[in-house]
Amino acid sequence: MAPAPPQPRGRHDPPVSRASVPPPPSSRSRRLFLRAAFALGAIGGTAAALLPVLRADPREAGPPPAEAAGPPAEPAEPIERAELFDEMYGGRHIQGTDAGVRIDGRPLHVMRRADGSYLSVVNHYESFPTALATARAAVDDLGGAQLSLAGPASH
């Protein structure tokens, strides 16, 4: 008996979905090969990155930590206590410590540099020996302007 001719699709027949048709066998084997190649590449890259760390001899790591050397040495310079100040300067009320400064109750962001000097957001390119000197210079540069309550802008 001869096969039946294909039936023409009517207007109300559902469309044939390609998702229900499995991919051909060659496509599956290619996909498995690519997954395996990717996994081997990731494992090989990780191993290559960790190889110097794993091969390093811990005995050649350098000098021992400072705690193992004994008690800490006394500092060459005596540790200074925080400078505390509260004064009127140029008609402005300056108060604070090395850690924080306020001018008329508003915070002035002060940073300590590695050499021990200070700078502020108002005098960003000039260093001062103390936080008080930094605050006084900020008052001089501000003139009649007030510090912003929002704090320093990030840049």
PDB file of C-alpha atoms in Angstrom:
ATOM      1  CA  MET A   1       0.000   0.000   0.000  1.00  0.00           C
ATOM      2  CA  ALA A   2       1.279   3.458  -0.878  1.00  0.00           C
ATOM      3  CA  PRO A   3       1.923   6.038   1.834  1.00  0.00           C
ATOM      4  CA  ALA A   4      -0.786   8.596   2.355  1.00  0.00           C
ATOM      5  CA  PRO A   5      -0.107  12.016   0.917  1.00  0.00           C
ATOM      6  CA  PRO A   6       0.665  14.711   3.503  1.00  0.00           C
ATOM      7  CA  GLN A   7      -2.381  16.506   4.778  1.00  0.00           C
ATOM      8  CA  PRO A   8      -2.437  20.242   4.113  1.00  0.00           C
ATOM      9  CA  ARG A   9      -2.328  22.329   7.270  1.00  0.00           C
ATOM     10  CA  GLY A  10      -5.509  24.120   8.059  1.00  0.00           C
ATOM     11  CA  ARG A  11      -5.882  27.522   9.594  1.00  0.00           C
ATOM     12  CA  HIS A  12      -6.574  26.089  13.039  1.00  0.00           C
ATOM     13  CA  ASP A  13      -3.777  23.501  13.196  1.00  0.00           C
ATOM     14  CA  PRO A  14      -1.090  24.282  15.817  1.00  0.00           C
ATOM     15  CA  PRO A  15       2.307  25.246  14.383  1.00  0.00           C
ATOM     16  CA  VAL A  16       5.083  22.668  14.552  1.00  0.00           C
ATOM     17  CA  SER A  17       7.563  23.595  17.295  1.00  0.00           C
ATOM     18  CA  ARG A  18      11.281  23.112  16.652  1.00  0.00           C
ATOM     19  CA  ALA A  19      11.894  22.767  20.400  1.00  0.00           C
ATOM     20  CA  SER A  20      10.145  19.410  20.426  1.00  0.00           C
ATOM     21  CA  VAL A  21      12.416  18.100  17.679  1.00  0.00           C
ATOM     22  CA  PRO A  22      15.684  16.747  19.170  1.00  0.00           C
ATOM     23  CA  PRO A  23      18.928  18.016  17.603  1.00  0.00           C
ATOM     24  CA  PRO A  24      20.726  15.658  15.283  1.00  0.00           C
ATOM     25  CA  PRO A  25      23.324  13.356  16.916  1.00  0.00           C
ATOM     26  CA  SER A  26      26.289  15.227  15.423  1.00  0.00           C
ATOM     27  CA  SER A  27      25.146  18.459  17.126  1.00  0.00           C
ATOM     28  CA  ARG A  28      24.999  16.745  20.536  1.00  0.00           C
ATOM     29  CA  SER A  29      28.491  15.311  20.245  1.00  0.00           C
ATOM     30  CA  ARG A  30      29.866  18.723  19.192  1.00  0.00           C
ATOM     31  CA  ARG A  31      28.188  20.376  22.183  1.00  0.00           C
ATOM     32  CA  LEU A  32      29.634  17.763  24.566  1.00  0.00           C
ATOM     33  CA  PHE A  33      33.084  18.216  23.029  1.00  0.00           C
ATOM     34  CA  LEU A  34      32.939  22.010  23.447  1.00  0.00           C
ATOM     35  CA  ARG A  35      31.788  21.713  27.071  1.00  0.00           C
ATOM     36  CA  ALA A  36      34.613  19.289  27.841  1.00  0.00           C
ATOM     37  CA  ALA A  37      37.159  21.538  26.106  1.00  0.00           C
ATOM     38  CA  PHE A  38      35.960  24.559  28.084  1.00  0.00           C
ATOM     39  CA  ALA A  39      36.114  22.654  31.395  1.00  0.00           C
ATOM     40  CA  LEU A  40      39.626  21.379  30.661  1.00  0.00           C
ATOM     41  CA  GLY A  41      40.730  24.901  29.695  1.00  0.00           C
ATOM     42  CA  ALA A  42      39.359  26.358  32.932  1.00  0.00           C
ATOM     43  CA  ILE A  43      40.991  23.656  35.033  1.00  0.00           C
ATOM     44  CA  GLY A  44      44.288  24.002  33.152  1.00  0.00           C
ATOM     45  CA  GLY A  45      44.286  27.794  33.529  1.00  0.00           C
ATOM     46  CA  THR A  46      43.593  27.570  37.245  1.00  0.00           C
ATOM     47  CA  ALA A  47      46.348  25.013  37.691  1.00  0.00           C
ATOM     48  CA  ALA A  48      48.818  27.178  35.767  1.00  0.00           C
ATOM     49  CA  ALA A  49      47.937  30.213  37.891  1.00  0.00           C
ATOM     50  CA  LEU A  50      48.306  28.306  41.162  1.00  0.00           C
ATOM     51  CA  LEU A  51      51.453  26.403  40.229  1.00  0.00           C
ATOM     52  CA  PRO A  52      53.956  29.048  41.486  1.00  0.00           C
ATOM     53  CA  VAL A  53      52.086  29.311  44.774  1.00  0.00           C
ATOM     54  CA  LEU A  54      51.949  25.564  45.279  1.00  0.00           C
ATOM     55  CA  ARG A  55      55.610  25.053  44.361  1.00  0.00           C
ATOM     56  CA  ALA A  56      56.904  27.853  46.622  1.00  0.00           C
ATOM     57  CA  ASP A  57      59.009  26.687  49.540  1.00  0.00           C
ATOM     58  CA  PRO A  58      57.633  28.163  52.779  1.00  0.00           C
ATOM     59  CA  ARG A  59      61.145  28.197  54.248  1.00  0.00           C
ATOM     60  CA  GLU A  60      62.195  30.742  51.589  1.00  0.00           C
ATOM     61  CA  ALA A  61      59.264  33.048  52.227  1.00  0.00           C
ATOM     62  CA  GLY A  62      61.368  35.841  53.707  1.00  0.00           C
ATOM     63  CA  PRO A  63      61.959  37.179  57.207  1.00  0.00           C
ATOM     64  CA  PRO A  64      59.759  35.924  60.028  1.00  0.00           C
ATOM     65  CA  PRO A  65      56.864  38.062  61.245  1.00  0.00           C
ATOM     66  CA  ALA A  66      57.651  40.859  63.674  1.00  0.00           C
ATOM     67  CA  GLU A  67      55.805  39.099  66.522  1.00  0.00           C
ATOM     68  CA  ALA A  68      58.265  36.224  66.401  1.00  0.00           C
ATOM     69  CA  ALA A  69      61.258  38.555  66.810  1.00  0.00           C
ATOM     70  CA  GLY A  70      60.363  39.466  70.385  1.00  0.00           C
ATOM     71  CA  PRO A  71      58.778  42.439  72.118  1.00  0.00           C
ATOM     72  CA  PRO A  72      58.299  45.575  70.018  1.00  0.00           C
ATOM     73  CA  ALA A  73      61.040  48.161  70.160  1.00  0.00           C
ATOM     74  CA  GLU A  74      60.381  51.507  71.819  1.00  0.00           C
ATOM     75  CA  PRO A  75      59.517  54.222  69.277  1.00  0.00           C
ATOM     76  CA  ALA A  76      62.272  56.696  68.508  1.00  0.00           C
ATOM     77  CA  GLU A  77      59.906  59.643  69.026  1.00  0.00           C
ATOM     78  CA  PRO A  78      57.502  59.841  71.927  1.00  0.00           C
ATOM     79  CA  ILE A  79      53.899  59.291  70.916  1.00  0.00           C
ATOM     80  CA  GLU A  80      52.085  62.605  70.957  1.00  0.00           C
ATOM     81  CA  ARG A  81      48.683  62.939  72.508  1.00  0.00           C
ATOM     82  CA  ALA A  82      45.888  64.218  70.334  1.00  0.00           C
ATOM     83  CA  GLU A  83      45.944  67.992  69.974  1.00  0.00           C
ATOM     84  CA  LEU A  84      42.703  69.390  71.442  1.00  0.00           C
ATOM     85  CA  PHE A  85      41.682  72.920  70.530  1.00  0.00           C
ATOM     86  CA  ASP A  86      38.673  75.209  70.878  1.00  0.00           C
ATOM     87  CA  GLU A  87      39.149  78.838  69.875  1.00  0.00           C
ATOM     88  CA  MET A  88      37.753  81.813  67.994  1.00  0.00           C
ATOM     89  CA  TYR A  89      39.792  82.739  64.904  1.00  0.00           C
ATOM     90  CA  GLY A  90      38.811  85.353  62.337  1.00  0.00           C
ATOM     91  CA  GLY A  91      35.312  85.541  63.817  1.00  0.00           C
ATOM     92  CA  ARG A  92      34.839  81.769  63.409  1.00  0.00           C
ATOM     93  CA  HIS A  93      34.574  79.109  66.131  1.00  0.00           C
ATOM     94  CA  ILE A  94      37.211  76.417  65.525  1.00  0.00           C
ATOM     95  CA  GLN A  95      37.163  73.252  67.599  1.00  0.00           C
ATOM     96  CA  GLY A  96      38.491  69.749  67.243  1.00  0.00           C
ATOM     97  CA  THR A  97      41.366  67.323  67.548  1.00  0.00           C
ATOM     98  CA  ASP A  98      43.846  65.714  65.188  1.00  0.00           C
ATOM     99  CA  ALA A  99      41.067  63.312  64.200  1.00  0.00           C
ATOM    100  CA  GLY A 100      38.356  65.839  63.333  1.00  0.00           C
ATOM    101  CA  VAL A 101      37.881  69.583  62.972  1.00  0.00           C
ATOM    102  CA  ARG A 102      34.733  71.724  63.016  1.00  0.00           C
ATOM    103  CA  ILE A 103      34.369  75.326  61.908  1.00  0.00           C
ATOM    104  CA  ASP A 104      31.210  76.953  63.256  1.00  0.00           C
ATOM    105  CA  GLY A 105      29.869  73.469  63.998  1.00  0.00           C
ATOM    106  CA  ARG A 106      30.342  72.232  60.438  1.00  0.00           C
ATOM    107  CA  PRO A 107      32.846  69.422  59.738  1.00  0.00           C
ATOM    108  CA  LEU A 108      36.078  70.219  57.922  1.00  0.00           C
ATOM    109  CA  HIS A 109      37.577  67.094  56.372  1.00  0.00           C
ATOM    110  CA  VAL A 110      41.222  66.972  57.509  1.00  0.00           C
ATOM    111  CA  MET A 111      43.682  64.300  56.370  1.00  0.00           C
ATOM    112  CA  ARG A 112      47.010  63.432  57.915  1.00  0.00           C
ATOM    113  CA  ARG A 113      49.806  62.794  55.457  1.00  0.00           C
ATOM    114  CA  ALA A 114      52.525  60.178  55.806  1.00  0.00           C
ATOM    115  CA  ASP A 115      55.079  62.817  56.846  1.00  0.00           C
ATOM    116  CA  GLY A 116      52.859  63.910  59.763  1.00  0.00           C
ATOM    117  CA  SER A 117      51.578  67.120  58.196  1.00  0.00           C
ATOM    118  CA  TYR A 118      47.901  67.864  57.545  1.00  0.00           C
ATOM    119  CA  LEU A 119      45.798  69.016  54.619  1.00  0.00           C
ATOM    120  CA  SER A 120      42.112  69.778  54.216  1.00  0.00           C
ATOM    121  CA  VAL A 121      39.560  69.870  51.430  1.00  0.00           C
ATOM    122  CA  VAL A 122      39.762  73.665  51.468  1.00  0.00           C
ATOM    123  CA  ASN A 123      43.593  73.706  51.176  1.00  0.00           C
ATOM    124  CA  HIS A 124      44.049  70.492  49.230  1.00  0.00           C
ATOM    125  CA  TYR A 125      47.471  71.296  47.773  1.00  0.00           C
ATOM    126  CA  GLU A 126      49.069  72.860  50.853  1.00  0.00           C
ATOM    127  CA  SER A 127      50.370  71.072  53.961  1.00  0.00           C
ATOM    128  CA  PHE A 128      50.302  72.382  57.536  1.00  0.00           C
ATOM    129  CA  PRO A 129      52.179  71.188  60.638  1.00  0.00           C
ATOM    130  CA  THR A 130      49.091  70.791  62.867  1.00  0.00           C
ATOM    131  CA  ALA A 131      45.356  70.304  62.523  1.00  0.00           C
ATOM    132  CA  LEU A 132      44.842  73.703  64.171  1.00  0.00           C
ATOM    133  CA  ALA A 133      47.040  75.417  61.567  1.00  0.00           C
ATOM    134  CA  THR A 134      45.061  73.612  58.857  1.00  0.00           C
ATOM    135  CA  ALA A 135      41.770  74.863  60.331  1.00  0.00           C
ATOM    136  CA  ARG A 136      43.077  78.441  60.585  1.00  0.00           C
ATOM    137  CA  ALA A 137      44.203  78.373  56.944  1.00  0.00           C
ATOM    138  CA  ALA A 138      40.781  77.034  55.948  1.00  0.00           C
ATOM    139  CA  VAL A 139      39.104  79.936  57.786  1.00  0.00           C
ATOM    140  CA  ASP A 140      41.373  82.381  55.948  1.00  0.00           C
ATOM    141  CA  ASP A 141      40.558  80.805  52.566  1.00  0.00           C
ATOM    142  CA  LEU A 142      36.821  80.525  53.224  1.00  0.00           C
ATOM    143  CA  GLY A 143      36.435  84.213  53.958  1.00  0.00           C
ATOM    144  CA  GLY A 144      32.729  84.652  54.709  1.00  0.00           C
ATOM    145  CA  ALA A 145      31.624  81.384  53.091  1.00  0.00           C
ATOM    146  CA  GLN A 146      30.274  78.479  55.134  1.00  0.00           C
ATOM    147  CA  LEU A 147      31.405  74.875  54.863  1.00  0.00           C
ATOM    148  CA  SER A 148      28.916  72.537  53.233  1.00  0.00           C
ATOM    149  CA  LEU A 149      26.991  70.177  55.481  1.00  0.00           C
ATOM    150  CA  ALA A 150      27.032  67.543  52.725  1.00  0.00           C
ATOM    151  CA  GLY A 151      30.689  66.727  53.274  1.00  0.00           C
ATOM    152  CA  PRO A 152      33.386  66.272  50.675  1.00  0.00           C
ATOM    153  CA  ALA A 153      32.374  65.326  47.140  1.00  0.00           C
ATOM    154  CA  SER A 154      33.942  62.196  45.746  1.00  0.00           C
ATOM    155  CA  HIS A 155      35.944  62.563  42.586  1.00  0.00           C
TER     156      HIS A 155
END
